[in-house]
Amino acid sequence: MARRVLFSRLSVIEHRAYFSHTSRPFLLPRRADINMLSTEKPAPVAAMPQGLATPSLTCNFATQKPQKQPEPSIEQQYEECVSDLNTLQSNATTIRRSILLNNKQLPLSDMHKYMERSGLSLEELEKIPFIHVSGTKGKGSTCALTESILRAHGIKTGFYSSPHLLSVTERFRLNGQPISKHKFVRTFRRVYNCLRKQQQYEGDMPAYFKFLTILSFHLFLEEKVQVVIMEVGIGGELDCTNVIRNTQTVGITSLGLEHTHLLGDTLTEIAWQKSGIIKDNADVYTSVTQKECLDVIKKRVAEHNATLHIAPEYAEYFRTPESAELLSSLNEVIRLNGSLAIQLAYDWLRKNGYERYKQIELTQLTKEVEKGLQQCNWPGRCQILGIDKLKFHIDGAHTVESMRVCSDWFKRVTEKSPNPRVLIFNTTGERDSRRLLEVLYSNIDFDTVYFAPNIASGASNHNDNTSVFGITEQLKRARLHASIWYQLCLESDEKDTSKTFGSIHDCFRDVRAVYGMQQPVDVLVTGSLHLIGATMAAFKYL
């Protein structure tokens, strides 16, 4: 495998790789910060003729000014921050180790240590009230809807979520908007440098997600937000977001089997982990329906003297003829997670001086709530984007349950479409790819199927996630997905129309080559939010 190292005066932050259509990389991703070495020879010094006096050389140091180096642009500083961030290990290793040791204190005590080193105490963090949300699917969109409803009431909000699609700044939202790169750079450098200086040994730094969580605390305290909606990273009980204590409103979305290597092999084990965010005397809202999971949640609620509430069915909010128009304007994400979000918002409003919410019915919608539902923007979830003749249906489904919802949604919205159907698929982590592909294979007849890593283009990739997941490993996974699809076709005695490429852009080019520039095509992109981010980054090449 040929390798070429490019030297540049600029820091190359993101991994770049080019792949052939056989998906074999011939340019490995490298990170470099190397000044180009000059090959010019110094100019010769003229010799003075013998017998002549050497001319007097005077140096006026007072008039010589040092040449000022240009200040790096915000974009360059941001890329340097992303480079430093990506050197931090994934949080998965730490969580796995702590769970295997059955030691709850390990990740949280680490979190306390790094928070203190960054200049932040738990007592200071209690200045902000939190709404904390865990769950298997829909926790991000539930948080986004809750934030949007509260913002519609004029409340200054902070929102911390994961993962991001294109830029890490998306994880930190102030009043619904991702923070600026300038704000990210300023806060990142202050916190990162502070932690680096206090290392007691090499590598004594918080993991990737843990660091970003600490960063979010600093940002939200500086901005003096009135409430923070915080999405759990993985699990709940051992998640580093669980250091927050001022949490009287808790949400648990629907549960399914995920991260079994971290959280347990059964739904009851996962329910125990997810309900670990419950705090004393809190109000806990859930959309969980499985009896065995509810039993676990009820037990943990009782341990904390908390109160459990089951979110109403979504249709209960739209019983009147007047609400029919509103219902038709809301997308699939709101239909799935809107009820829990409404109840979380209502609970916080009741506890923070909004007296009218103590009087209204459980399923009554105020004008502010309607506005919050309509203005919520949560990209990458049941989203449709049209670019030229390609109609992209993108959804970050990555569990069996969410993939069923995704496939049903795609099937419904394309039911009357005569266009060819195309699938672009990838997963990350230890997902059960076969089960996800089985859902798609059994539910939808695709004309062409593409498997590719989460790489926008071989020439350039601007997704900050690129260096978190090894490109070589992603290529192996793409080939594995192709072999699974081939096996599914073989078992059904159907033709395998799948292809494997080294980037999303290569998939786009093949779609154009197969169907032409004028043929409309319905494209489903699913399997991972990281894939969604790479796909959005690749749109600029169309």
XYZ file of C-alpha atoms in Angstrom:
542
model
C 0.000 0.000 0.000
C 1.697 3.139 -1.211
C 2.128 5.967 1.198
C 2.774 9.600 0.487
C 3.487 12.223 3.151
C 2.620 15.781 2.261
C 4.512 18.603 3.957
C 2.841 21.939 4.406
C 3.326 25.156 6.322
C -0.226 24.850 7.570
C -1.350 22.357 10.169
C -3.307 19.518 8.606
C -5.825 18.612 11.238
C -8.298 16.276 9.684
C -7.409 12.836 8.323
C -7.445 12.771 4.543
C -7.542 9.641 2.474
C -8.245 8.764 -1.098
C -9.733 5.434 -2.025
C -10.193 3.682 -5.327
C -13.517 2.169 -6.347
C -12.239 -1.153 -5.019
C -12.095 0.539 -1.599
C -8.357 -0.032 -1.264
C -6.660 3.011 0.243
C -3.523 4.211 -1.465
C -2.990 7.366 0.581
C -2.952 6.834 4.305
C -4.347 9.557 6.585
C -1.647 11.454 8.423
C -1.604 14.418 10.751
C 1.283 16.784 10.145
C 2.498 20.070 11.461
C 5.819 20.258 9.665
C 7.478 23.372 8.284
C 8.695 22.962 4.755
C 12.469 22.612 4.805
C 14.228 25.136 2.598
C 16.491 23.649 -0.081
C 17.859 26.995 -1.245
C 21.612 27.519 -0.836
C 22.760 30.712 0.892
C 23.973 33.456 -1.422
C 27.792 33.578 -1.707
C 29.584 36.301 0.259
C 31.789 38.527 -1.908
C 35.451 38.536 -0.809
C 37.084 41.917 -0.086
C 40.143 42.688 -2.282
C 43.402 42.493 -0.330
C 44.850 45.763 0.778
C 41.504 47.526 1.023
C 40.125 48.657 4.309
C 37.237 46.728 5.629
C 34.162 48.947 5.548
C 32.728 49.930 8.873
C 29.624 47.932 9.784
C 27.260 49.586 12.211
C 24.167 47.977 13.700
C 21.424 50.232 14.926
C 19.479 47.793 17.108
C 17.140 50.525 18.267
C 15.661 50.903 14.805
C 15.341 47.193 14.018
C 11.883 45.861 14.812
C 11.242 42.137 15.109
C 8.976 40.841 12.387
C 5.569 40.150 13.881
C 4.126 36.745 13.128
C 0.584 36.864 11.771
C -2.102 35.788 14.211
C -3.603 32.402 13.261
C -7.142 32.709 12.007
C -10.034 31.470 14.126
C -10.437 28.605 11.658
C -6.791 27.569 12.142
C -7.089 27.859 15.926
C -10.281 25.806 15.820
C -8.592 23.059 13.803
C -5.717 22.973 16.282
C -8.216 22.565 19.119
C -9.946 19.713 17.268
C -6.559 18.076 16.734
C -5.794 18.250 20.456
C -9.293 17.047 21.301
C -8.971 14.008 19.044
C -5.848 12.880 20.881
C -7.965 12.184 23.953
C -9.042 8.572 24.210
C -12.637 7.516 23.780
C -14.725 7.383 26.909
C -15.832 3.828 26.097
C -12.660 2.230 27.457
C -12.989 3.909 30.828
C -16.678 3.059 31.137
C -16.109 -0.569 30.172
C -13.331 -0.907 32.755
C -15.442 0.604 35.531
C -18.453 -1.577 34.746
C -16.364 -4.743 34.685
C -14.965 -3.784 38.078
C -18.495 -2.938 39.279
C -17.015 0.256 40.629
C -19.384 3.196 40.307
C -16.945 5.648 41.829
C -14.199 5.232 39.225
C -15.587 7.357 36.365
C -17.321 9.868 38.634
C -14.322 10.317 40.941
C -12.189 10.904 37.851
C -14.727 13.468 36.747
C -14.570 15.238 40.112
C -10.763 15.317 39.925
C -10.644 16.865 36.471
C -13.421 19.317 37.248
C -11.481 20.618 40.247
C -8.297 20.899 38.192
C -10.194 22.952 35.626
C -11.271 25.350 38.370
C -14.830 24.107 38.765
C -16.484 22.723 41.910
C -19.683 20.714 42.282
C -21.048 23.469 44.516
C -20.533 26.039 41.770
C -22.241 23.734 39.290
C -25.337 23.678 41.491
C -26.030 27.279 40.473
C -27.643 25.888 37.317
C -30.774 23.699 37.288
C -30.538 20.734 34.912
C -33.022 18.623 33.001
C -31.264 15.275 32.592
C -32.360 12.792 29.894
C -31.268 9.196 29.296
C -32.614 6.420 27.088
C -31.817 4.179 24.147
C -33.471 6.065 21.323
C -34.842 9.557 20.978
C -33.036 11.159 23.895
C -31.342 13.749 21.684
C -34.537 14.774 19.914
C -36.425 14.768 23.239
C -33.832 17.180 24.629
C -34.026 19.352 21.498
C -37.812 19.584 21.731
C -37.700 20.343 25.470
C -35.144 23.089 24.866
C -37.210 24.577 22.043
C -40.369 24.682 24.173
C -38.569 26.405 27.057
C -36.917 28.862 24.668
C -40.352 29.738 23.272
C -41.173 30.964 26.801
C -38.238 33.408 26.692
C -35.998 31.263 28.889
C -32.228 31.421 28.320
C -31.263 27.817 27.628
C -28.146 25.694 27.404
C -28.198 22.328 25.649
C -25.446 19.690 25.660
C -25.798 16.768 23.238
C -23.798 14.127 21.382
C -22.577 13.207 18.898
C -22.127 16.076 16.472
C -22.694 15.822 12.732
C -20.138 18.208 11.223
C -18.628 20.451 13.886
C -17.971 19.756 17.555
C -19.499 23.167 18.322
C -22.915 21.600 17.638
C -22.696 19.820 21.000
C -22.975 23.120 22.876
C -26.081 25.179 22.144
C -27.024 28.527 23.626
C -30.632 29.528 23.016
C -30.891 26.818 20.389
C -27.803 27.833 18.395
C -24.407 26.070 18.338
C -21.704 28.166 19.959
C -19.327 30.072 17.693
C -15.890 28.708 16.867
C -14.419 31.773 18.559
C -16.204 30.969 21.821
C -15.225 27.305 21.533
C -11.540 28.124 20.931
C -11.378 30.577 23.827
C -12.974 28.208 26.352
C -11.239 25.102 25.004
C -7.758 26.601 25.314
C -8.371 27.841 28.831
C -9.709 24.504 30.113
C -7.371 22.271 28.087
C -4.205 24.174 29.033
C -5.243 24.243 32.678
C -5.663 20.457 32.713
C -2.427 19.861 30.777
C -0.398 21.872 33.276
C -1.723 19.810 36.186
C -1.027 16.360 34.747
C 0.622 14.128 37.321
C 1.786 11.689 34.650
C 1.769 11.515 30.853
C -1.774 11.041 29.603
C -3.389 12.197 32.852
C -6.177 13.916 30.951
C -9.945 13.381 30.813
C -11.256 11.235 27.961
C -12.855 12.823 24.889
C -16.470 12.913 26.074
C -15.505 13.630 29.666
C -13.462 16.638 28.579
C -16.309 18.007 26.452
C -18.718 17.587 29.367
C -16.424 19.637 31.620
C -16.137 22.201 28.843
C -19.938 22.445 28.655
C -20.153 23.193 32.388
C -17.712 26.092 32.007
C -19.566 27.461 28.987
C -23.013 27.349 30.569
C -21.821 28.902 33.824
C -20.104 31.734 31.947
C -23.237 32.393 29.908
C -25.450 32.366 33.029
C -28.156 30.246 31.403
C -31.378 29.662 33.329
C -31.523 25.928 32.628
C -29.380 23.267 30.947
C -30.920 20.366 29.070
C -28.298 17.623 29.282
C -28.301 14.464 27.203
C -26.589 11.421 28.716
C -23.665 10.041 26.717
C -23.781 6.280 27.377
C -25.996 4.599 29.954
C -26.642 6.899 32.884
C -25.462 5.439 36.190
C -21.779 5.631 35.222
C -21.986 8.382 32.623
C -19.815 11.394 33.352
C -22.818 13.732 32.995
C -24.163 12.111 36.164
C -22.027 14.360 38.383
C -24.736 17.015 38.194
C -26.811 17.255 41.375
C -29.292 20.089 40.835
C -31.629 17.873 38.797
C -35.278 17.838 39.784
C -36.610 16.980 36.315
C -35.494 13.662 34.797
C -36.474 12.015 31.517
C -36.023 8.396 30.382
C -36.876 7.722 26.741
C -37.767 4.337 25.256
C -35.332 1.497 25.924
C -33.783 -1.197 23.773
C -30.666 -3.333 23.596
C -27.621 -1.151 22.892
C -24.017 -0.965 24.069
C -24.520 -4.415 25.578
C -20.751 -4.772 26.058
C -20.991 -1.778 28.396
C -24.478 -1.779 29.877
C -25.556 -5.417 30.070
C -27.146 -8.074 27.903
C -30.743 -7.701 29.091
C -33.317 -4.927 29.051
C -33.526 -4.951 32.841
C -29.769 -4.379 33.148
C -29.987 -1.526 30.661
C -33.006 -0.058 32.485
C -30.986 -0.090 35.712
C -28.142 1.833 34.051
C -30.445 4.350 32.365
C -32.386 5.063 35.563
C -29.145 5.764 37.417
C -29.585 9.489 36.759
C -32.597 9.719 39.114
C -31.929 12.125 41.993
C -33.576 12.438 45.409
C -37.104 13.909 45.329
C -37.005 14.396 41.554
C -39.921 14.064 39.151
C -39.161 11.323 36.627
C -40.953 11.184 33.264
C -40.697 8.237 30.910
C -42.053 6.802 27.672
C -40.823 3.300 28.545
C -43.495 0.652 27.941
C -41.839 -2.710 28.723
C -43.116 -4.017 32.062
C -39.773 -5.463 33.140
C -38.073 -2.122 32.482
C -40.778 -0.137 34.265
C -40.430 -2.394 37.306
C -36.716 -1.560 37.498
C -37.375 2.157 37.074
C -40.084 2.114 39.762
C -37.687 0.457 42.181
C -34.997 3.056 41.588
C -37.560 5.865 41.854
C -38.583 4.544 45.274
C -34.937 4.403 46.407
C -34.658 8.157 45.810
C -38.092 9.109 47.139
C -38.816 10.422 43.642
C -42.098 10.469 41.693
C -42.665 8.570 38.448
C -44.893 9.886 35.636
C -45.769 8.054 32.412
C -45.897 10.379 29.399
C -49.312 10.399 27.684
C -49.804 9.051 24.183
C -48.941 11.688 21.596
C -52.419 11.597 20.026
C -53.920 12.775 23.338
C -52.622 16.303 22.654
C -54.501 16.545 19.350
C -58.065 15.546 20.146
C -59.669 18.803 18.976
C -60.384 19.725 15.329
C -58.329 22.901 15.794
C -55.188 20.870 16.498
C -55.402 18.811 13.284
C -53.545 21.438 11.244
C -50.755 21.637 13.821
C -50.433 17.850 13.892
C -50.043 17.648 10.121
C -47.207 20.208 10.208
C -45.074 18.273 12.705
C -42.432 15.806 11.548
C -41.855 12.197 12.554
C -39.339 13.025 15.293
C -41.883 15.175 17.135
C -44.538 12.500 16.825
C -42.207 9.972 18.426
C -40.739 12.061 21.247
C -42.967 15.117 21.594
C -45.067 13.941 24.530
C -42.114 13.256 26.818
C -40.531 16.585 25.854
C -43.742 18.486 26.618
C -44.028 16.895 30.064
C -40.382 17.643 30.898
C -40.875 21.282 29.912
C -44.135 21.555 31.870
C -42.485 20.122 34.976
C -39.595 22.596 34.867
C -41.950 25.519 34.213
C -44.157 24.575 37.174
C -41.124 24.444 39.463
C -39.738 27.764 38.300
C -42.545 30.254 38.762
C -44.843 29.607 35.811
C -48.010 29.252 37.856
C -50.414 28.734 34.954
C -48.794 25.375 34.229
C -49.973 24.164 37.612
C -53.561 24.591 36.453
C -53.645 23.329 32.854
C -54.567 19.818 31.800
C -51.820 17.283 31.280
C -52.270 17.245 27.491
C -53.210 20.876 26.902
C -51.006 22.749 24.419
C -50.323 26.443 25.003
C -49.296 28.814 22.215
C -45.715 28.767 23.472
C -45.599 24.972 23.377
C -47.011 24.917 19.842
C -44.369 27.444 18.806
C -41.645 25.385 20.475
C -42.692 22.229 18.650
C -42.830 23.988 15.284
C -39.532 25.855 15.586
C -37.495 22.861 16.763
C -34.660 22.031 14.382
C -32.913 18.694 14.935
C -30.972 17.694 11.796
C -30.232 14.119 10.847
C -33.368 12.572 12.292
C -36.198 11.698 9.887
C -35.033 14.569 7.699
C -35.672 14.999 3.972
C -33.326 17.096 1.829
C -33.600 17.573 -1.921
C -30.423 18.263 -3.900
C -30.922 18.453 -7.658
C -32.684 15.225 -8.579
C -31.559 13.333 -5.480
C -34.025 13.237 -2.587
C -32.142 12.312 0.582
C -33.977 10.727 3.503
C -31.515 10.816 6.380
C -31.912 9.294 9.811
C -29.270 8.331 12.366
C -31.055 5.134 13.466
C -28.562 2.722 15.027
C -30.642 0.289 17.088
C -33.023 -2.402 15.881
C -36.039 -0.533 17.269
C -35.071 2.813 15.743
C -34.216 1.130 12.432
C -37.737 -0.306 12.285
C -39.118 3.192 12.798
C -36.744 4.574 10.173
C -37.588 1.937 7.559
C -41.331 2.359 8.178
C -40.946 6.121 7.770
C -38.980 5.803 4.504
C -41.412 3.243 3.145
C -44.384 5.468 3.961
C -43.014 8.712 2.507
C -41.840 6.999 -0.708
C -44.881 4.747 -1.089
C -46.257 6.627 -4.111
C -42.881 7.528 -5.578
C -41.922 5.891 -8.907
C -38.250 6.728 -8.322
C -35.477 4.165 -7.800
C -34.681 3.496 -4.147
C -31.076 3.611 -2.983
C -29.564 2.798 0.423
C -26.312 4.201 1.864
C -25.431 2.415 5.113
C -22.730 2.266 7.769
C -22.460 1.724 11.516
C -19.926 2.537 14.227
C -18.940 0.899 17.489
C -20.143 -2.576 18.326
C -23.560 -2.375 16.683
C -25.278 -5.550 15.537
C -25.017 -4.699 11.851
C -26.662 -7.900 10.671
C -29.859 -7.253 12.625
C -30.024 -3.668 11.357
C -29.546 -4.787 7.760
C -32.130 -7.538 8.201
C -34.716 -4.889 9.129
C -33.929 -2.863 6.011
C -33.730 -5.898 3.713
C -37.045 -7.351 4.833
C -38.964 -4.070 4.762
C -37.760 -2.198 1.652
C -36.912 -3.207 -1.916
C -33.782 -1.238 -2.787
C -32.561 -0.966 -6.362
C -28.964 -0.296 -5.296
C -27.223 -0.537 -1.926
C -23.984 1.267 -1.004
C -21.615 0.578 1.872
C -18.929 3.134 2.724
C -16.997 4.512 5.708
C -17.975 7.805 7.306
C -15.741 9.733 4.910
C -17.184 12.617 2.912
C -14.583 12.488 0.149
C -11.225 10.873 -0.435
C -9.748 14.249 -1.329
C -10.975 16.139 1.720
C -13.043 15.381 4.771
C -14.331 18.111 7.048
C -16.119 16.054 9.651
C -14.491 16.468 13.065
C -15.342 12.820 13.832
C -12.975 11.480 11.187
C -9.971 10.878 13.385
C -12.011 9.407 16.225
C -12.810 6.319 14.185
C -9.971 4.587 12.306
C -10.456 4.763 8.558
C -8.919 1.345 7.940
C -11.272 -0.156 10.498
C -14.225 1.556 8.826
C -13.274 0.070 5.466
C -13.216 -3.396 7.007
C -16.652 -2.731 8.443
C -17.996 -1.577 5.061
C -16.792 -4.800 3.464
C -18.372 -6.775 6.307
C -21.698 -5.044 5.650
C -21.414 -5.946 1.964
C -20.833 -9.598 2.835
C -23.855 -9.603 5.175
C -26.046 -8.123 2.444
C -24.745 -10.682 -0.048
C -25.669 -13.452 2.387
C -29.179 -12.028 2.844
C -29.632 -11.946 -0.934
C -28.293 -15.484 -1.228
C -30.725 -16.767 1.390
C -33.632 -15.190 -0.521
C -32.341 -16.214 -3.950
C -32.213 -12.574 -5.058
C -29.605 -10.628 -6.986
C -27.056 -8.731 -4.919
C -26.956 -5.116 -6.126
C -24.675 -3.805 -3.380
C -21.435 -1.880 -3.923
C -18.624 -0.808 -1.612
C -16.787 2.496 -1.940
C -14.195 4.439 0.022
C -16.223 7.608 0.540
C -19.745 8.994 0.403
C -18.803 11.161 -2.562
C -17.872 8.022 -4.498
C -21.343 6.650 -3.745
C -22.917 9.857 -5.069
C -20.889 9.649 -8.267
C -21.962 6.079 -8.846
C -25.626 6.982 -8.328
C -25.209 9.657 -11.015
C -23.446 7.175 -13.301
C -26.108 4.478 -12.865
C -29.271 6.598 -12.993
C -28.152 9.682 -14.897
C -28.303 13.361 -13.991
C -32.004 13.818 -14.759
C -33.462 10.752 -13.035
C -34.982 11.502 -9.591
C -33.758 9.039 -6.947
C -34.948 8.402 -3.372
C -31.874 7.866 -1.198
C -32.037 6.540 2.373
C -28.933 7.246 4.478
C -28.957 5.500 7.854
C -27.098 3.394 10.413
C -25.087 6.034 12.253
C -25.204 9.730 13.074
C -21.530 9.860 12.101
C -22.542 8.619 8.642
C -25.148 11.387 8.502
C -22.452 13.963 9.277
C -20.170 12.627 6.545
C -23.080 12.636 4.093
C -23.902 16.268 4.858
C -20.240 17.161 4.377
C -20.311 15.406 0.991
C -23.305 17.404 -0.271
C -20.985 20.182 -1.434
C -19.531 17.829 -4.046
C -22.883 17.330 -5.772
